[in-house]
Short mmCIF file of C-alpha atoms and ligand atoms in Angstrom, two decimals:
data_model
loop_
_atom_site.label_atom_id
_atom_site.label_comp_id
_atom_site.label_asym_id
_atom_site.label_seq_id
_atom_site.Cartn_x
_atom_site.Cartn_y
_atom_site.Cartn_z
CA ARG A 1 134.79 96.05 139.27
CA ALA A 2 131.10 95.28 138.85
CA LYS A 3 130.25 98.16 141.13
CA GLU A 4 132.45 100.42 139.11
CA LEU A 5 130.81 99.33 135.89
CA GLY A 6 127.40 99.85 137.42
CA ARG A 7 128.34 103.32 138.49
CA ASN A 8 129.76 104.02 135.08
CA SER A 9 126.65 102.89 133.35
CA VAL A 10 124.59 105.08 135.65
CA GLN A 11 126.81 107.98 134.77
CA PHE A 12 126.51 107.04 131.16
CA TYR A 13 122.72 106.88 131.12
CA ALA A 14 121.91 109.66 133.53
CA PRO A 15 122.85 112.61 131.32
CA GLU A 16 120.89 111.10 128.49
CA MET A 17 117.81 110.77 130.66
CA ASN A 18 118.21 114.31 131.85
CA ALA A 19 118.50 115.42 128.29
CA ARG A 20 115.28 113.65 127.47
CA MET A 21 113.50 115.15 130.45
CA LEU A 22 114.82 118.56 129.54
CA GLU A 23 113.63 118.05 126.00
CA ARG A 24 110.20 117.14 127.31
CA LEU A 25 110.05 120.16 129.60
CA GLU A 26 111.17 122.39 126.78
CA LEU A 27 108.59 120.89 124.49
CA GLU A 28 105.89 121.44 127.08
CA ALA A 29 106.93 125.04 127.64
CA GLY A 30 107.11 125.39 123.89
CA LEU A 31 103.51 124.24 123.50
CA HIS A 32 102.34 126.89 125.99
CA ARG A 33 104.30 129.52 124.12
CA ALA A 34 102.99 128.27 120.79
CA LEU A 35 99.42 128.93 121.92
CA GLU A 36 100.26 132.44 123.12
CA GLN A 37 102.43 133.35 120.15
CA HIS A 38 100.10 131.90 117.52
CA GLU A 39 102.59 129.38 116.22
CA PHE A 40 99.96 126.77 115.34
CA LEU A 41 98.33 126.62 111.95
CA LEU A 42 95.95 124.37 110.10
CA HIS A 43 96.58 122.67 106.81
CA TYR A 44 93.73 121.12 104.86
CA GLN A 45 93.76 117.83 103.01
CA PRO A 46 91.03 117.60 100.37
CA LYS A 47 88.46 114.81 100.53
CA VAL A 48 87.32 113.59 97.14
CA GLU A 49 84.17 111.69 96.32
CA LEU A 50 84.96 108.80 94.02
CA GLU A 51 81.87 108.74 91.86
CA ARG A 52 82.43 112.09 90.21
CA GLY A 53 85.86 113.05 91.43
CA ARG A 54 84.86 116.31 93.09
CA VAL A 55 86.38 117.81 96.23
CA ILE A 56 83.62 117.61 98.81
CA GLY A 57 85.51 118.47 101.94
CA GLY A 58 88.78 118.81 103.73
CA GLU A 59 90.42 117.58 106.91
CA ALA A 60 92.01 120.22 109.11
CA LEU A 61 95.42 118.99 110.31
CA ILE A 62 97.38 120.98 112.84
CA ARG A 63 101.00 122.04 112.34
CA TRP A 64 103.36 123.88 114.63
CA ARG A 65 105.58 126.49 113.05
CA HIS A 66 108.37 126.53 115.60
CA PRO A 67 110.50 129.69 115.43
CA VAL A 68 113.76 127.69 115.53
CA ILE A 69 112.97 124.13 114.41
CA GLY A 70 110.54 125.01 111.66
CA MET A 71 107.40 123.06 110.82
CA ILE A 72 106.56 120.26 113.30
CA ALA A 73 104.06 117.48 112.51
CA PRO A 74 101.27 116.68 114.99
CA GLY A 75 102.70 113.23 115.70
CA ASP A 76 105.62 114.97 117.44
CA PHE A 77 103.60 117.11 119.85
CA ILE A 78 99.97 115.90 120.11
CA PRO A 79 100.88 112.94 122.38
CA LEU A 80 102.55 115.28 124.90
CA ALA A 81 99.69 117.76 124.56
CA GLU A 82 97.33 114.90 125.42
CA GLU A 83 99.42 113.81 128.40
CA THR A 84 99.66 117.30 129.84
CA GLY A 85 96.04 118.20 129.11
CA LEU A 86 97.12 121.11 126.89
CA ILE A 87 95.24 119.40 124.07
CA VAL A 88 92.05 120.88 125.48
CA GLN A 89 93.21 124.44 124.79
CA ILE A 90 94.87 123.46 121.53
CA GLY A 91 91.68 121.67 120.51
CA GLU A 92 89.62 124.77 121.26
CA TRP A 93 91.93 126.77 119.05
CA VAL A 94 91.55 124.18 116.26
CA ILE A 95 87.73 124.21 116.37
CA GLU A 96 87.58 128.01 116.51
CA THR A 97 90.13 128.47 113.72
CA ALA A 98 88.52 125.86 111.47
CA CYS A 99 85.17 127.68 111.83
CA GLN A 100 86.77 131.08 111.10
CA GLN A 101 88.37 129.67 107.97
CA ILE A 102 85.13 128.00 106.83
CA LYS A 103 83.48 131.40 107.14
CA ALA A 104 86.31 133.15 105.29
CA ARG A 105 85.96 130.75 102.36
CA GLN A 106 82.20 131.20 102.28
CA THR A 107 82.62 134.97 102.30
CA ALA A 108 85.05 134.63 99.38
CA GLY A 109 82.30 132.77 97.52
CA LEU A 110 84.07 129.43 97.35
CA ALA A 111 82.27 126.12 97.01
CA GLU A 112 80.87 125.08 100.34
CA VAL A 113 82.55 121.96 101.58
CA SER A 114 82.49 120.27 104.95
CA ILE A 115 85.59 120.54 107.06
CA SER A 116 86.57 117.90 109.55
CA VAL A 117 88.50 118.47 112.73
CA ASN A 118 90.21 115.75 114.81
CA LEU A 119 89.25 115.39 118.46
CA SER A 120 91.30 113.73 121.18
CA GLY A 121 89.76 111.55 123.87
CA ARG A 122 90.82 114.15 126.42
CA GLN A 123 88.52 116.73 124.86
CA PHE A 124 85.49 114.62 125.81
CA GLN A 125 86.51 114.90 129.46
CA GLN A 126 86.24 118.68 129.39
CA GLU A 127 82.95 120.06 130.67
CA ASN A 128 81.98 122.26 127.78
CA LEU A 129 82.92 120.58 124.52
CA VAL A 130 79.40 120.78 123.09
CA GLN A 131 79.02 124.40 124.19
CA LEU A 132 82.35 125.22 122.63
CA VAL A 133 81.42 123.73 119.28
CA LYS A 134 78.06 125.53 119.31
CA GLN A 135 79.77 128.81 120.13
CA ALA A 136 82.41 128.50 117.42
CA LEU A 137 79.67 127.81 114.87
CA ALA A 138 77.41 130.66 116.08
CA GLN A 139 80.14 133.27 116.45
CA ASN A 140 81.39 132.59 112.95
CA ASP A 141 77.92 132.21 111.48
CA VAL A 142 78.70 128.72 110.15
CA ALA A 143 75.96 126.12 109.64
CA ALA A 144 76.60 122.97 111.68
CA GLN A 145 76.47 120.72 108.62
CA HIS A 146 79.72 122.29 107.39
CA LEU A 147 81.62 120.97 110.37
CA GLU A 148 82.57 117.36 110.90
CA LEU A 149 84.33 115.92 113.94
CA GLU A 150 86.68 112.96 113.65
CA VAL A 151 87.11 110.72 116.63
CA THR A 152 88.96 107.42 116.97
CA GLU A 153 87.59 104.23 118.51
CA SER A 154 90.37 104.39 121.10
CA ALA A 155 89.36 107.91 122.09
CA ILE A 156 85.75 106.80 122.55
CA MET A 157 86.77 103.70 124.50
CA GLN A 158 88.68 105.77 127.07
CA ASN A 159 85.25 106.48 128.54
CA PRO A 160 82.59 105.01 126.26
CA GLU A 161 79.40 105.95 128.12
CA ARG A 162 80.31 109.58 128.60
CA THR A 163 81.77 109.94 125.12
CA ILE A 164 78.79 108.36 123.38
CA ALA A 165 76.45 110.68 125.31
CA ILE A 166 78.47 113.71 124.19
CA LEU A 167 78.59 112.45 120.61
CA ARG A 168 74.78 112.24 120.67
CA GLU A 169 74.59 115.85 121.83
CA LEU A 170 76.98 116.92 119.10
CA LYS A 171 74.87 115.06 116.59
CA GLU A 172 71.85 117.03 117.77
CA VAL A 173 73.76 120.25 117.19
CA GLY A 174 73.92 119.09 113.57
CA VAL A 175 77.62 118.49 113.06
CA LYS A 176 78.72 115.35 111.26
CA LEU A 177 80.74 112.68 113.00
CA SER A 178 83.24 110.23 111.63
CA LEU A 179 85.14 107.33 113.12
CA ASP A 180 88.83 107.84 112.32
CA ASP A 181 91.47 105.13 111.85
CA PHE A 182 88.74 102.52 111.79
CA GLY A 183 90.00 98.99 112.29
CA THR A 184 93.02 99.90 114.40
CA GLY A 185 91.17 100.38 117.69
CA TYR A 186 89.64 97.81 119.93
CA SER A 187 85.97 98.66 120.09
CA SER A 188 83.52 95.85 119.46
CA LEU A 189 80.80 95.85 116.85
CA ASN A 190 78.41 96.07 119.78
CA TYR A 191 79.81 99.51 120.47
CA LEU A 192 79.99 100.46 116.84
CA LYS A 193 76.22 100.23 116.48
CA ARG A 194 75.85 102.67 119.38
CA PHE A 195 78.18 105.31 117.96
CA PRO A 196 76.00 108.03 116.40
CA ILE A 197 78.38 108.46 113.46
CA ASP A 198 77.90 109.30 109.78
CA THR A 199 81.15 108.03 108.30
CA LEU A 200 83.76 105.32 108.76
CA LYS A 201 87.33 106.18 107.82
CA ILE A 202 89.33 103.15 106.74
CA ASP A 203 92.78 103.42 108.25
CA ARG A 204 95.74 104.01 105.99
CA SER A 205 97.38 100.78 107.16
CA PHE A 206 94.72 98.75 105.31
CA VAL A 207 94.84 100.89 102.19
CA ARG A 208 98.61 100.75 101.76
CA ASP A 209 98.82 97.20 100.41
CA ILE A 210 95.26 96.92 99.20
CA THR A 211 96.28 95.86 95.70
CA SER A 212 98.91 93.32 96.74
CA ASN A 213 97.72 91.89 100.06
CA PRO A 214 94.52 89.81 99.87
CA GLU A 215 93.92 90.17 103.62
CA ASP A 216 94.01 93.96 103.48
CA ALA A 217 91.75 93.88 100.45
CA ALA A 218 89.31 91.58 102.24
CA ILE A 219 89.25 93.75 105.35
CA THR A 220 88.72 96.88 103.30
CA ASN A 221 85.84 95.32 101.39
CA ALA A 222 84.30 94.10 104.62
CA VAL A 223 84.50 97.58 106.13
CA ILE A 224 82.91 99.10 103.04
CA SER A 225 79.98 96.64 103.20
CA LEU A 226 79.68 97.05 106.95
CA ALA A 227 79.50 100.83 106.58
CA HIS A 228 76.89 100.65 103.84
CA SER A 229 74.79 98.10 105.74
CA LEU A 230 74.79 100.47 108.69
CA LYS A 231 73.82 103.34 106.33
CA LEU A 232 77.14 105.06 106.88
CA SER A 233 79.40 106.51 104.26
CA VAL A 234 82.96 105.30 104.00
CA ILE A 235 86.18 107.11 103.23
CA ALA A 236 89.64 105.65 102.69
CA GLU A 237 92.70 107.51 103.98
CA GLY A 238 96.23 107.39 102.67
CA VAL A 239 95.45 106.74 99.02
CA GLU A 240 98.75 107.21 97.23
CA THR A 241 98.39 105.45 93.89
CA GLU A 242 96.06 105.21 90.93
CA ALA A 243 95.80 101.44 91.52
CA GLN A 244 94.57 101.93 95.09
CA LEU A 245 92.12 104.54 93.90
CA GLU A 246 90.76 102.27 91.16
CA TYR A 247 90.44 99.38 93.56
CA LEU A 248 88.48 101.50 96.03
CA ARG A 249 86.23 102.90 93.34
CA ARG A 250 85.50 99.45 91.94
CA ASN A 251 84.59 98.29 95.42
CA GLN A 252 82.14 101.10 96.09
CA CYS A 253 84.15 103.17 98.52
CA ASP A 254 82.45 106.59 98.66
CA GLN A 255 85.33 108.96 99.25
CA MET A 256 89.06 109.14 99.59
CA GLN A 257 91.89 111.25 100.88
CA GLY A 258 95.53 110.85 100.11
CA PHE A 259 98.72 112.09 98.51
CA HIS A 260 97.55 110.68 95.17
CA PHE A 261 95.13 113.57 94.97
CA SER A 262 96.73 116.08 97.31
CA ARG A 263 98.88 116.52 100.38
CA PRO A 264 97.51 118.64 103.19
CA LEU A 265 97.65 122.25 101.95
CA PRO A 266 98.05 125.67 103.56
CA PRO A 267 94.64 127.43 103.75
CA GLU A 268 95.40 129.68 100.74
CA ASP A 269 96.28 126.71 98.55
CA PHE A 270 93.22 124.78 99.68
CA ALA A 271 91.09 127.82 98.83
CA GLU A 272 92.80 128.02 95.45
CA MET A 273 91.99 124.37 94.81
CA LEU A 274 88.33 125.01 95.57
CA ARG A 275 88.38 128.09 93.36
CA SER A 276 89.88 126.20 90.43
CA GLY A 277 87.31 123.42 90.85
CA ARG A 278 90.01 120.80 90.46
CA THR A 279 88.65 117.27 90.26
CA LEU A 280 90.19 113.85 90.33
CA ALA A 281 91.38 112.80 86.90
CA LEU A 282 88.82 110.12 86.18
CA GLY A 283 89.27 107.02 84.08
CA GLN A 284 87.03 106.39 81.07
CA THR A 285 84.31 104.51 82.96
CA ALA A 286 84.20 107.18 85.59
CA LYS A 287 84.00 109.87 82.91
CA ASP A 288 80.96 108.07 81.52
CA GLU A 289 79.47 108.07 84.99
CA LYS A 290 80.08 111.78 85.16
CA THR A 291 77.70 112.46 82.31
CA ARG A 292 74.98 110.38 83.88
CA THR A 293 72.03 112.36 85.12
CA LEU A 294 71.66 112.00 88.83
P1 C2E B 1 94.72 111.34 111.03
O1 C2E B 1 93.57 112.12 111.55
O2 C2E B 1 94.48 109.90 110.73
O3 C2E B 1 95.20 112.15 109.75
C1 C2E B 1 95.72 111.56 108.60
C2 C2E B 1 97.23 111.67 108.54
O4 C2E B 1 97.68 110.97 107.39
C3 C2E B 1 97.76 113.09 108.38
O5 C2E B 1 99.01 113.17 109.03
C4 C2E B 1 97.97 113.19 106.87
O6 C2E B 1 98.90 114.17 106.47
C5 C2E B 1 98.46 111.81 106.57
N1 C2E B 1 98.21 111.42 105.18
C6 C2E B 1 97.22 111.82 104.36
N2 C2E B 1 97.29 111.23 103.15
C7 C2E B 1 98.36 110.42 103.21
C8 C2E B 1 98.96 109.53 102.24
O7 C2E B 1 98.52 109.36 101.11
N3 C2E B 1 100.06 108.84 102.65
C9 C2E B 1 100.59 109.00 103.90
N4 C2E B 1 101.69 108.31 104.20
N5 C2E B 1 100.05 109.84 104.83
C10 C2E B 1 98.95 110.53 104.49
P2 C2E B 1 99.38 114.36 110.02
O8 C2E B 1 98.88 115.65 109.49
O9 C2E B 1 100.82 114.23 110.34
O10 C2E B 1 98.51 114.00 111.29
C11 C2E B 1 98.75 112.84 112.04
C12 C2E B 1 97.73 112.65 113.12
O11 C2E B 1 97.78 113.71 114.09
C13 C2E B 1 96.29 112.67 112.62
O12 C2E B 1 95.96 111.42 112.06
C14 C2E B 1 95.54 112.96 113.89
O13 C2E B 1 95.36 111.80 114.65
C15 C2E B 1 96.50 113.88 114.61
N6 C2E B 1 96.06 115.27 114.43
C16 C2E B 1 96.27 116.11 113.40
N7 C2E B 1 95.68 117.31 113.64
C17 C2E B 1 95.08 117.21 114.84
C18 C2E B 1 94.30 118.11 115.65
O14 C2E B 1 94.00 119.26 115.27
N8 C2E B 1 93.85 117.64 116.85
C19 C2E B 1 94.14 116.36 117.27
N9 C2E B 1 93.66 115.99 118.46
N10 C2E B 1 94.85 115.51 116.54
C20 C2E B 1 95.32 115.92 115.35
MG1 MG B 2 91.64 112.36 111.08
MG1 MG B 3 92.81 109.00 110.17
MG1 MG B 4 95.11 106.97 110.28
#
């Protein structure tokens, strides 16, 4: 009886596992095809500086337009791309495409903003990351200061010595570097001081309850002071409400990104936003600040 049950449960689970493996294989094959068939695209989420409310940059976020499923978010395919190593080729495509689109906006006469691109830990294991970045900039005639690279603590800590050395080289090329999802990784402050970064990005998980949870508020304030003491700028991600925005502004956060201002946009819509010169609707105090001579 027990044997029978055991066999049954094997029979019960086995097809499901096969289905999952099949799904994985299909997904992997799909990622290869996506590269060949140009199914990836970049959306851009505006970055806004809080003092005057202007758009000063954008984060490039990859999407996969699957011919059958439709639009797929990076959370559903980047982990597998990292596991299989395909992220290296996908990452190359992202860097190259971001540079092409920076150039296209410059040619169209739009305000020059800096565009950030996310890097996976895996990309620091490839031989030629620095070369690749240099090439993408040179071939598209883009100045290095217009490109920013976002890297997480966890990505750096996969191989800290090597990654820090590469980050230093990238810094010499002139690109900006930011530490993404700050506070969720496990790097020590001892490492932090060795990262040649320009900006700390406060993770969305701290911002979410910033106005109701004193711990999150305290952590956020501590990160802001830490960043400023280290002469870094600080940006908050995932800002969804006016109250969060006001809190961050009052506490000297430099920049923010979030649905409150804009969702990630297709390149045409991001360009349109830059063209229209849209700014953050500022409160009265901020409006006063706006008229201040700098
Ligand atoms: P991330 O770099 O931390 O990007 C921020 C994510 O938060 C984006 O999700 C963005 O759409 C989302 N977000 C922005 N504002 C808000 C908000 O106000 N509320 C909420 N709930 N979410 C907000 P997305 O585009 O799904 O990307 C998820 C992650 O995938 C990224 O996290 C990044 O780690 C990774 N990713 C995206 N594009 C790339 C890429 O080109 N290469 C690599 N290696 N990773 C990428
Ligand atoms: Mg990011
Ligand atoms: Mg982030
Ligand atoms: Mg995050």
